[in-house]
Amino acid sequence: MEPTKFSRAAALLGIAALIACVPPARTRQRDGDLNQLRGASEEGDSAAQFTLANHYYRGLGVPQDSEKALSLYGKAADQGLAAAENRLGMVYERGAGLPQSYGRAMTMYRKAAVQGNALAQYNLGMLYETGKGGRLDYSQALDWFRKAAEQNEPDAEEEVGYFYQRGFLGARDYEKAREWYKRAAEHGCSNAQNQLGYMAQLGLGEEQDYVQALDWYYKAAAQGNPNAQENIGYLYQHGLGVDTDYAQAETWYYKAAGQGNSNAENQLGYMNQYGLGIPADLPQALAWYRTAADQGNKTAIENLKALSERLQSIDAELWKAASAMAQQAAEAQATRRVRIANLQRQIVELELDARLEDGLAEPVTVAAANPSTLGAMKLRKEADNYRAEAARLRAELAGLDVLAASTTPAQ
């Protein structure tokens, strides 16, 4: 007999009530894992303190609570856990929850770096390279980059290559630069892949080769590197190594512009101004120039000034309307750019934390006086959870970091 609408509804309500009364298995497992972390943390397990801090810091399975996170990081750091010392260094450097202090950041990075923490060694090198720690010292920077590179830290390998390319400590050495870039590229560093493309494009220490440049750019672009995306657009726009193709150029510029690459934004302004492969659109050109100019792009600032003066001389009303549209578009794009940058930062940090958790699974990385009770399997499971969250954020980012061609910057 076919059930009535009422009986079907009652059955569905009963099932719903049953489901509501029984927590999903995943939720029960997560709560159990968190309880285990809390217990081990209260017993003084530094690895558990660091791991639990990560949950509070990012709001993973618990309400986000920076105060609790920083307290737990501090407890782990007090026991000499390098991963926690490095995290506190990052917090001090950015002023994210603690007063910004490059000096304290350098102190925390150094504590972790002397223990052999590759990420801290890289971070310490960056402070010396940029002078943010109060002391610009290329020699110290390179020394720390090398230490991290010896542990196959990709970003550090790329920095060593960059030092040779730029000749910060002597004559430029393009051959050594390429060697380090290739090593970093093999370890998945998209910046190194982009730099190899750049060297091939300009013929730095080798025969100029646009085809090889494009190949490296594509490798980096596949990882979402905006500089590589912009470089591909440039090659297509100017027919270097490929036939001139404005449609391809525009597509790649939009990919890079979606991540806030100001050179790509400026190029889109140029293509709209002069109608390269698309109908000329001066208000749209103005909008892209302004978007890039707001980031300090000097070429865009000049282009914005020139186009603004031209529009003002042609028709004051047209200029006012176009200027208002451009400002609205630039503001909307700036908002998107902030959201994109936040997602990218979270993804990078989650992947770094995953590597740190993997490192904590090795007994030698935990303070000898306070071995972890969690076990390698549990720590590696935490690393997998971070990677899963990073993958989720990447999917969210995918809907934001690529603009559809022939749309306004505001969309």
CSV table of C-alpha atoms in Angstrom, one decimal:
chain,number,residue,atom,x,y,z
A,1,MET,CA,0.0,0.0,0.0
A,2,GLU,CA,1.4,3.4,-1.0
A,3,PRO,CA,2.1,5.6,2.1
A,4,THR,CA,0.1,8.8,2.5
A,5,LYS,CA,1.8,12.2,2.4
A,6,PHE,CA,1.3,12.4,6.2
A,7,SER,CA,3.0,9.1,6.9
A,8,ARG,CA,5.9,9.9,4.6
A,9,ALA,CA,6.3,13.2,6.3
A,10,ALA,CA,6.2,11.6,9.8
A,11,ALA,CA,8.7,9.0,8.7
A,12,LEU,CA,11.1,11.7,7.4
A,13,LEU,CA,10.7,13.7,10.7
A,14,GLY,CA,11.5,10.6,12.7
A,15,ILE,CA,14.6,9.9,10.6
A,16,ALA,CA,15.6,13.6,11.0
A,17,ALA,CA,15.1,13.4,14.7
A,18,LEU,CA,17.2,10.2,14.9
A,19,ILE,CA,20.0,11.8,12.9
A,20,ALA,CA,19.9,14.9,15.1
A,21,CYS,CA,20.3,12.8,18.2
A,22,VAL,CA,23.3,10.9,16.9
A,23,PRO,CA,26.4,13.1,16.2
A,24,PRO,CA,28.1,12.2,12.9
A,25,ALA,CA,31.1,9.9,13.2
A,26,ARG,CA,33.4,12.6,12.0
A,27,THR,CA,32.3,15.0,14.7
A,28,ARG,CA,32.8,12.3,17.4
A,29,GLN,CA,36.2,11.6,16.1
A,30,ARG,CA,37.2,15.2,15.9
A,31,ASP,CA,36.0,15.8,19.5
A,32,GLY,CA,37.9,12.8,20.6
A,33,ASP,CA,41.0,14.0,18.9
A,34,LEU,CA,40.7,17.4,20.5
A,35,ASN,CA,40.1,15.9,24.0
A,36,GLN,CA,43.3,13.9,23.5
A,37,LEU,CA,45.2,17.0,22.5
A,38,ARG,CA,43.8,18.9,25.6
A,39,GLY,CA,44.8,16.1,27.9
A,40,ALA,CA,48.3,15.8,26.6
A,41,SER,CA,48.7,19.6,26.5
A,42,GLU,CA,47.7,19.9,30.2
A,43,GLU,CA,50.2,17.2,31.0
A,44,GLY,CA,52.9,19.4,29.4
A,45,ASP,CA,53.4,17.7,26.1
A,46,SER,CA,54.9,20.5,23.9
A,47,ALA,CA,53.9,18.9,20.6
A,48,ALA,CA,50.3,18.7,21.8
A,49,GLN,CA,50.4,22.3,23.0
A,50,PHE,CA,51.6,23.4,19.6
A,51,THR,CA,49.1,21.3,17.8
A,52,LEU,CA,46.2,22.5,19.9
A,53,ALA,CA,47.4,26.1,19.5
A,54,ASN,CA,47.1,25.6,15.8
A,55,HIS,CA,43.4,24.6,16.2
A,56,TYR,CA,42.7,27.7,18.2
A,57,TYR,CA,44.8,30.0,16.0
A,58,ARG,CA,42.8,29.0,12.8
A,59,GLY,CA,39.5,28.0,14.4
A,60,LEU,CA,39.8,24.3,13.2
A,61,GLY,CA,37.1,22.3,15.1
A,62,VAL,CA,37.0,25.0,17.8
A,63,PRO,CA,36.0,28.7,18.0
A,64,GLN,CA,39.0,30.8,16.9
A,65,ASP,CA,40.7,32.1,20.0
A,66,SER,CA,44.0,33.9,19.4
A,67,GLU,CA,44.6,34.4,23.1
A,68,LYS,CA,44.4,30.7,23.9
A,69,ALA,CA,46.6,29.9,20.8
A,70,LEU,CA,49.3,32.4,21.8
A,71,SER,CA,49.3,31.1,25.4
A,72,LEU,CA,49.8,27.5,24.1
A,73,TYR,CA,52.5,28.5,21.6
A,74,GLY,CA,54.3,30.3,24.5
A,75,LYS,CA,54.1,27.2,26.7
A,76,ALA,CA,55.5,25.0,23.9
A,77,ALA,CA,58.2,27.6,23.1
A,78,ASP,CA,59.2,27.8,26.8
A,79,GLN,CA,60.0,24.1,26.5
A,80,GLY,CA,62.2,24.7,23.5
A,81,LEU,CA,59.9,23.4,20.8
A,82,ALA,CA,61.3,24.9,17.6
A,83,ALA,CA,58.0,24.9,15.7
A,84,ALA,CA,56.4,27.0,18.4
A,85,GLU,CA,59.3,29.4,18.5
A,86,ASN,CA,59.1,29.8,14.8
A,87,ARG,CA,55.3,30.4,15.0
A,88,LEU,CA,55.8,33.1,17.7
A,89,GLY,CA,58.4,34.7,15.5
A,90,MET,CA,55.9,34.9,12.7
A,91,VAL,CA,53.3,36.4,15.0
A,92,TYR,CA,55.7,39.1,16.2
A,93,GLU,CA,56.9,39.9,12.7
A,94,ARG,CA,53.3,40.5,11.5
A,95,GLY,CA,51.9,41.9,14.7
A,96,ALA,CA,49.0,39.4,14.5
A,97,GLY,CA,47.8,39.1,18.1
A,98,LEU,CA,51.0,40.5,19.6
A,99,PRO,CA,52.6,44.0,19.2
A,100,GLN,CA,54.7,43.9,16.1
A,101,SER,CA,58.4,43.6,16.9
A,102,TYR,CA,61.0,42.6,14.3
A,103,GLY,CA,63.5,42.4,17.1
A,104,ARG,CA,61.5,39.8,19.1
A,105,ALA,CA,60.7,38.0,15.8
A,106,MET,CA,64.4,37.7,15.1
A,107,THR,CA,65.0,36.4,18.6
A,108,MET,CA,62.3,33.7,18.3
A,109,TYR,CA,63.4,32.7,14.8
A,110,ARG,CA,67.0,32.4,16.0
A,111,LYS,CA,66.1,30.1,18.9
A,112,ALA,CA,64.3,27.8,16.4
A,113,ALA,CA,67.0,28.2,13.7
A,114,VAL,CA,69.9,27.1,15.9
A,115,GLN,CA,67.9,23.9,16.6
A,116,GLY,CA,67.9,23.3,12.8
A,117,ASN,CA,64.3,24.3,12.0
A,118,ALA,CA,64.5,25.0,8.3
A,119,LEU,CA,61.5,27.4,8.2
A,120,ALA,CA,62.9,29.5,11.0
A,121,GLN,CA,66.3,29.6,9.2
A,122,TYR,CA,64.5,30.9,6.1
A,123,ASN,CA,62.5,33.4,8.0
A,124,LEU,CA,65.6,34.6,9.8
A,125,GLY,CA,67.4,35.0,6.5
A,126,MET,CA,64.5,37.1,5.1
A,127,LEU,CA,64.8,39.5,8.1
A,128,TYR,CA,68.5,40.0,7.3
A,129,GLU,CA,67.9,40.3,3.6
A,130,THR,CA,65.2,43.0,4.0
A,131,GLY,CA,66.7,44.7,7.1
A,132,LYS,CA,63.5,44.4,9.0
A,133,GLY,CA,65.3,43.2,12.0
A,134,GLY,CA,67.2,46.5,12.2
A,135,ARG,CA,70.2,45.1,10.4
A,136,LEU,CA,70.5,44.7,6.6
A,137,ASP,CA,73.1,41.9,6.2
A,138,TYR,CA,73.3,39.9,3.0
A,139,SER,CA,76.1,37.7,4.3
A,140,GLN,CA,74.0,36.6,7.3
A,141,ALA,CA,71.0,36.2,5.1
A,142,LEU,CA,72.7,34.0,2.6
A,143,ASP,CA,74.2,31.9,5.5
A,144,TRP,CA,70.8,31.2,6.9
A,145,PHE,CA,69.3,30.5,3.5
A,146,ARG,CA,72.0,28.0,2.8
A,147,LYS,CA,71.4,26.2,6.1
A,148,ALA,CA,67.7,25.9,5.2
A,149,ALA,CA,68.5,25.0,1.6
A,150,GLU,CA,70.6,22.1,2.9
A,151,GLN,CA,67.4,20.7,4.3
A,152,ASN,CA,65.7,21.0,0.9
A,153,GLU,CA,63.6,24.0,1.9
A,154,PRO,CA,62.4,25.2,-1.5
A,155,ASP,CA,62.0,28.9,-0.8
A,156,ALA,CA,65.4,29.0,0.7
A,157,GLU,CA,66.9,27.3,-2.4
A,158,GLU,CA,65.2,29.9,-4.5
A,159,GLU,CA,66.6,32.7,-2.4
A,160,VAL,CA,70.2,31.3,-2.8
A,161,GLY,CA,69.6,31.4,-6.5
A,162,TYR,CA,68.3,34.9,-6.4
A,163,PHE,CA,71.5,36.0,-4.5
A,164,TYR,CA,73.6,34.6,-7.3
A,165,GLN,CA,71.4,36.2,-10.0
A,166,ARG,CA,71.5,39.6,-8.4
A,167,GLY,CA,75.1,39.5,-7.3
A,168,PHE,CA,74.4,40.7,-3.8
A,169,LEU,CA,77.7,39.4,-2.5
A,170,GLY,CA,79.9,39.8,-5.5
A,171,ALA,CA,79.7,39.2,-9.2
A,172,ARG,CA,76.5,37.9,-10.7
A,173,ASP,CA,76.7,34.2,-11.4
A,174,TYR,CA,73.9,33.1,-13.7
A,175,GLU,CA,75.1,29.5,-13.9
A,176,LYS,CA,74.9,29.0,-10.1
A,177,ALA,CA,71.6,30.9,-10.0
A,178,ARG,CA,70.1,28.5,-12.5
A,179,GLU,CA,71.5,25.5,-10.5
A,180,TRP,CA,69.7,26.7,-7.4
A,181,TYR,CA,66.6,27.7,-9.2
A,182,LYS,CA,66.3,24.3,-10.8
A,183,ARG,CA,66.8,22.6,-7.4
A,184,ALA,CA,64.1,24.7,-5.9
A,185,ALA,CA,61.9,24.1,-9.0
A,186,GLU,CA,62.2,20.4,-8.6
A,187,HIS,CA,61.0,20.8,-5.1
A,188,GLY,CA,57.9,22.6,-6.4
A,189,CYS,CA,58.9,26.2,-5.9
A,190,SER,CA,56.8,28.2,-8.4
A,191,ASN,CA,58.9,31.4,-7.9
A,192,ALA,CA,62.0,29.5,-8.9
A,193,GLN,CA,60.2,28.1,-12.0
A,194,ASN,CA,59.2,31.7,-12.9
A,195,GLN,CA,62.7,32.9,-12.4
A,196,LEU,CA,64.1,30.2,-14.8
A,197,GLY,CA,61.6,31.3,-17.4
A,198,TYR,CA,62.7,34.9,-16.9
A,199,MET,CA,66.3,34.1,-17.3
A,200,ALA,CA,65.5,32.1,-20.5
A,201,GLN,CA,63.4,35.0,-21.8
A,202,LEU,CA,66.1,37.6,-21.3
A,203,GLY,CA,69.0,35.2,-22.1
A,204,LEU,CA,70.8,35.8,-18.8
A,205,GLY,CA,73.9,33.6,-19.0
A,206,GLU,CA,72.4,31.5,-21.7
A,207,GLU,CA,71.0,31.8,-25.2
A,208,GLN,CA,67.7,33.6,-25.3
A,209,ASP,CA,65.0,31.0,-25.6
A,210,TYR,CA,61.3,32.1,-25.5
A,211,VAL,CA,60.0,28.6,-25.9
A,212,GLN,CA,61.9,27.4,-22.9
A,213,ALA,CA,60.8,30.5,-21.0
A,214,LEU,CA,57.2,29.7,-21.8
A,215,ASP,CA,57.6,26.2,-20.6
A,216,TRP,CA,58.9,27.3,-17.2
A,217,TYR,CA,56.2,30.0,-17.0
A,218,TYR,CA,53.5,27.4,-17.6
A,219,LYS,CA,54.9,25.2,-14.9
A,220,ALA,CA,54.7,28.1,-12.4
A,221,ALA,CA,51.3,29.2,-13.7
A,222,ALA,CA,49.9,25.8,-13.1
A,223,GLN,CA,50.5,26.4,-9.4
A,224,GLY,CA,48.7,29.7,-9.6
A,225,ASN,CA,51.9,31.9,-9.7
A,226,PRO,CA,50.5,35.4,-10.8
A,227,ASN,CA,53.9,36.6,-12.0
A,228,ALA,CA,54.2,33.7,-14.3
A,229,GLN,CA,50.7,34.2,-15.5
A,230,GLU,CA,51.5,37.8,-16.3
A,231,ASN,CA,54.6,36.8,-18.2
A,232,ILE,CA,52.7,34.3,-20.3
A,233,GLY,CA,50.3,37.1,-21.2
A,234,TYR,CA,53.2,39.3,-22.2
A,235,LEU,CA,54.7,36.7,-24.5
A,236,TYR,CA,51.3,36.2,-26.3
A,237,GLN,CA,50.7,40.0,-26.5
A,238,HIS,CA,54.1,40.6,-28.2
A,239,GLY,CA,54.4,37.3,-30.1
A,240,LEU,CA,57.6,36.2,-28.4
A,241,GLY,CA,58.1,32.5,-29.0
A,242,VAL,CA,54.4,32.2,-30.0
A,243,ASP,CA,52.1,33.8,-32.6
A,244,THR,CA,50.7,37.1,-31.3
A,245,ASP,CA,47.4,36.2,-29.7
A,246,TYR,CA,45.6,39.0,-27.9
A,247,ALA,CA,42.8,36.7,-26.7
A,248,GLN,CA,45.4,34.5,-25.0
A,249,ALA,CA,47.2,37.5,-23.6
A,250,GLU,CA,44.0,38.9,-22.2
A,251,THR,CA,43.1,35.5,-20.6
A,252,TRP,CA,46.4,35.2,-18.8
A,253,TYR,CA,46.4,38.9,-17.7
A,254,TYR,CA,43.0,38.3,-16.2
A,255,LYS,CA,44.3,35.3,-14.3
A,256,ALA,CA,47.2,37.4,-12.9
A,257,ALA,CA,45.0,40.5,-12.3
A,258,GLY,CA,42.6,38.3,-10.3
A,259,GLN,CA,45.4,37.8,-7.8
A,260,GLY,CA,46.3,41.5,-7.7
A,261,ASN,CA,49.3,41.5,-10.1
A,262,SER,CA,49.6,45.2,-10.9
A,263,ASN,CA,51.6,44.7,-14.1
A,264,ALA,CA,48.8,42.6,-15.5
A,265,GLU,CA,46.2,45.1,-14.4
A,266,ASN,CA,48.2,47.8,-16.2
A,267,GLN,CA,48.4,45.7,-19.3
A,268,LEU,CA,44.7,45.2,-19.3
A,269,GLY,CA,44.3,48.9,-19.1
A,270,TYR,CA,46.6,49.3,-22.1
A,271,MET,CA,44.7,46.7,-24.2
A,272,ASN,CA,41.3,48.3,-23.4
A,273,GLN,CA,42.7,51.8,-24.2
A,274,TYR,CA,44.0,50.8,-27.6
A,275,GLY,CA,41.6,48.1,-28.5
A,276,LEU,CA,44.1,45.2,-28.8
A,277,GLY,CA,41.9,42.2,-29.6
A,278,ILE,CA,38.9,43.8,-27.9
A,279,PRO,CA,36.8,46.9,-28.6
A,280,ALA,CA,38.5,50.0,-27.2
A,281,ASP,CA,36.9,51.0,-23.9
A,282,LEU,CA,38.4,54.0,-22.2
A,283,PRO,CA,36.4,53.9,-19.0
A,284,GLN,CA,37.5,50.2,-18.6
A,285,ALA,CA,41.1,51.2,-19.3
A,286,LEU,CA,40.8,53.9,-16.7
A,287,ALA,CA,39.5,51.5,-14.2
A,288,TRP,CA,42.4,49.0,-14.7
A,289,TYR,CA,45.0,51.8,-14.6
A,290,ARG,CA,43.5,53.0,-11.4
A,291,THR,CA,43.5,49.5,-9.9
A,292,ALA,CA,47.2,49.1,-10.7
A,293,ALA,CA,48.1,52.6,-9.7
A,294,ASP,CA,46.5,52.1,-6.3
A,295,GLN,CA,49.2,49.5,-5.7
A,296,GLY,CA,51.9,51.9,-6.6
A,297,ASN,CA,52.6,50.6,-10.1
A,298,LYS,CA,54.6,53.5,-11.7
A,299,THR,CA,53.7,52.8,-15.3
A,300,ALA,CA,50.1,52.6,-14.4
A,301,ILE,CA,50.3,55.9,-12.5
A,302,GLU,CA,51.7,57.5,-15.7
A,303,ASN,CA,49.1,55.9,-17.9
A,304,LEU,CA,46.3,56.9,-15.6
A,305,LYS,CA,47.5,60.5,-15.6
A,306,ALA,CA,47.8,60.6,-19.4
A,307,LEU,CA,44.4,59.0,-20.0
A,308,SER,CA,42.7,61.2,-17.4
A,309,GLU,CA,44.0,64.4,-19.0
A,310,ARG,CA,43.0,63.2,-22.4
A,311,LEU,CA,39.4,62.4,-21.3
A,312,GLN,CA,39.1,65.7,-19.4
A,313,SER,CA,40.2,67.6,-22.6
A,314,ILE,CA,37.7,65.7,-24.7
A,315,ASP,CA,34.5,65.8,-22.6
A,316,ALA,CA,34.3,66.9,-18.9
A,317,GLU,CA,31.1,65.0,-18.4
A,318,LEU,CA,32.5,61.8,-20.0
A,319,TRP,CA,35.5,62.2,-17.7
A,320,LYS,CA,33.4,62.5,-14.6
A,321,ALA,CA,31.3,59.4,-15.4
A,322,ALA,CA,34.3,57.4,-16.4
A,323,SER,CA,36.2,58.4,-13.3
A,324,ALA,CA,33.3,57.4,-11.0
A,325,MET,CA,33.0,54.0,-12.7
A,326,ALA,CA,36.7,53.5,-12.5
A,327,GLN,CA,36.8,54.4,-8.8
A,328,GLN,CA,34.0,52.0,-8.0
A,329,ALA,CA,35.6,49.2,-9.9
A,330,ALA,CA,39.0,49.8,-8.3
A,331,GLU,CA,37.5,49.7,-4.8
A,332,ALA,CA,35.7,46.5,-5.5
A,333,GLN,CA,38.8,44.9,-7.0
A,334,ALA,CA,40.8,46.0,-3.9
A,335,THR,CA,38.3,44.3,-1.6
A,336,ARG,CA,38.6,41.1,-3.7
A,337,ARG,CA,42.3,41.4,-3.6
A,338,VAL,CA,42.4,41.5,0.2
A,339,ARG,CA,40.1,38.4,0.5
A,340,ILE,CA,42.3,36.6,-2.0
A,341,ALA,CA,45.5,37.5,-0.2
A,342,ASN,CA,44.0,36.3,3.1
A,343,LEU,CA,43.0,33.0,1.6
A,344,GLN,CA,46.5,32.5,0.0
A,345,ARG,CA,48.2,33.3,3.3
A,346,GLN,CA,46.0,30.8,5.2
A,347,ILE,CA,46.8,28.1,2.6
A,348,VAL,CA,50.5,28.7,2.7
A,349,GLU,CA,50.5,28.6,6.5
A,350,LEU,CA,48.4,25.5,6.7
A,351,GLU,CA,50.7,23.7,4.4
A,352,LEU,CA,53.7,24.9,6.4
A,353,ASP,CA,52.0,23.7,9.6
A,354,ALA,CA,51.5,20.3,8.0
A,355,ARG,CA,55.2,20.1,7.3
A,356,LEU,CA,55.9,21.1,10.9
A,357,GLU,CA,53.5,18.4,12.2
A,358,ASP,CA,55.3,15.8,10.0
A,359,GLY,CA,58.5,17.0,11.6
A,360,LEU,CA,57.2,16.6,15.1
A,361,ALA,CA,56.4,13.0,14.3
A,362,GLU,CA,60.2,12.5,14.3
A,363,PRO,CA,61.3,12.0,17.9
A,364,VAL,CA,64.4,14.1,17.6
A,365,THR,CA,62.5,17.3,16.8
A,366,VAL,CA,60.6,17.3,20.1
A,367,ALA,CA,62.4,18.6,23.2
A,368,ALA,CA,64.4,15.7,24.6
A,369,ALA,CA,63.2,16.4,28.1
A,370,ASN,CA,59.6,16.3,27.0
A,371,PRO,CA,58.9,13.6,24.4
A,372,SER,CA,55.5,13.7,22.9
A,373,THR,CA,52.9,11.2,24.1
A,374,LEU,CA,50.7,11.6,21.0
A,375,GLY,CA,52.7,9.3,18.7
A,376,ALA,CA,53.8,9.7,15.2
A,377,MET,CA,50.6,8.5,13.6
A,378,LYS,CA,48.5,11.1,15.5
A,379,LEU,CA,50.8,13.9,14.5
A,380,ARG,CA,50.8,12.8,10.9
A,381,LYS,CA,47.1,12.7,11.0
A,382,GLU,CA,47.0,16.3,12.1
A,383,ALA,CA,49.3,17.1,9.2
A,384,ASP,CA,46.8,15.5,6.9
A,385,ASN,CA,44.0,17.5,8.4
A,386,TYR,CA,45.8,20.7,7.7
A,387,ARG,CA,46.4,19.7,4.1
A,388,ALA,CA,42.7,18.9,3.8
A,389,GLU,CA,41.8,22.3,5.1
A,390,ALA,CA,44.3,23.9,2.7
A,391,ALA,CA,42.7,22.0,-0.2
A,392,ARG,CA,39.2,23.3,0.9
A,393,LEU,CA,40.5,26.8,0.9
A,394,ARG,CA,42.1,26.3,-2.5
A,395,ALA,CA,38.7,25.4,-3.9
A,396,GLU,CA,37.3,28.5,-2.4
A,397,LEU,CA,40.1,30.5,-3.9
A,398,ALA,CA,39.5,29.1,-7.3
A,399,GLY,CA,36.2,30.9,-7.5
A,400,LEU,CA,37.9,34.2,-6.7
A,401,ASP,CA,41.4,34.4,-8.3
A,402,VAL,CA,40.4,34.1,-11.9
A,403,LEU,CA,38.4,36.9,-13.5
A,404,ALA,CA,36.4,36.2,-16.6
A,405,ALA,CA,37.9,37.9,-19.7
A,406,SER,CA,36.0,41.0,-21.0
A,407,THR,CA,34.4,41.8,-17.7
A,408,THR,CA,34.9,44.9,-15.6
A,409,PRO,CA,37.4,44.8,-12.7
A,410,ALA,CA,34.6,45.0,-10.3
A,411,GLN,CA,33.2,41.6,-11.2
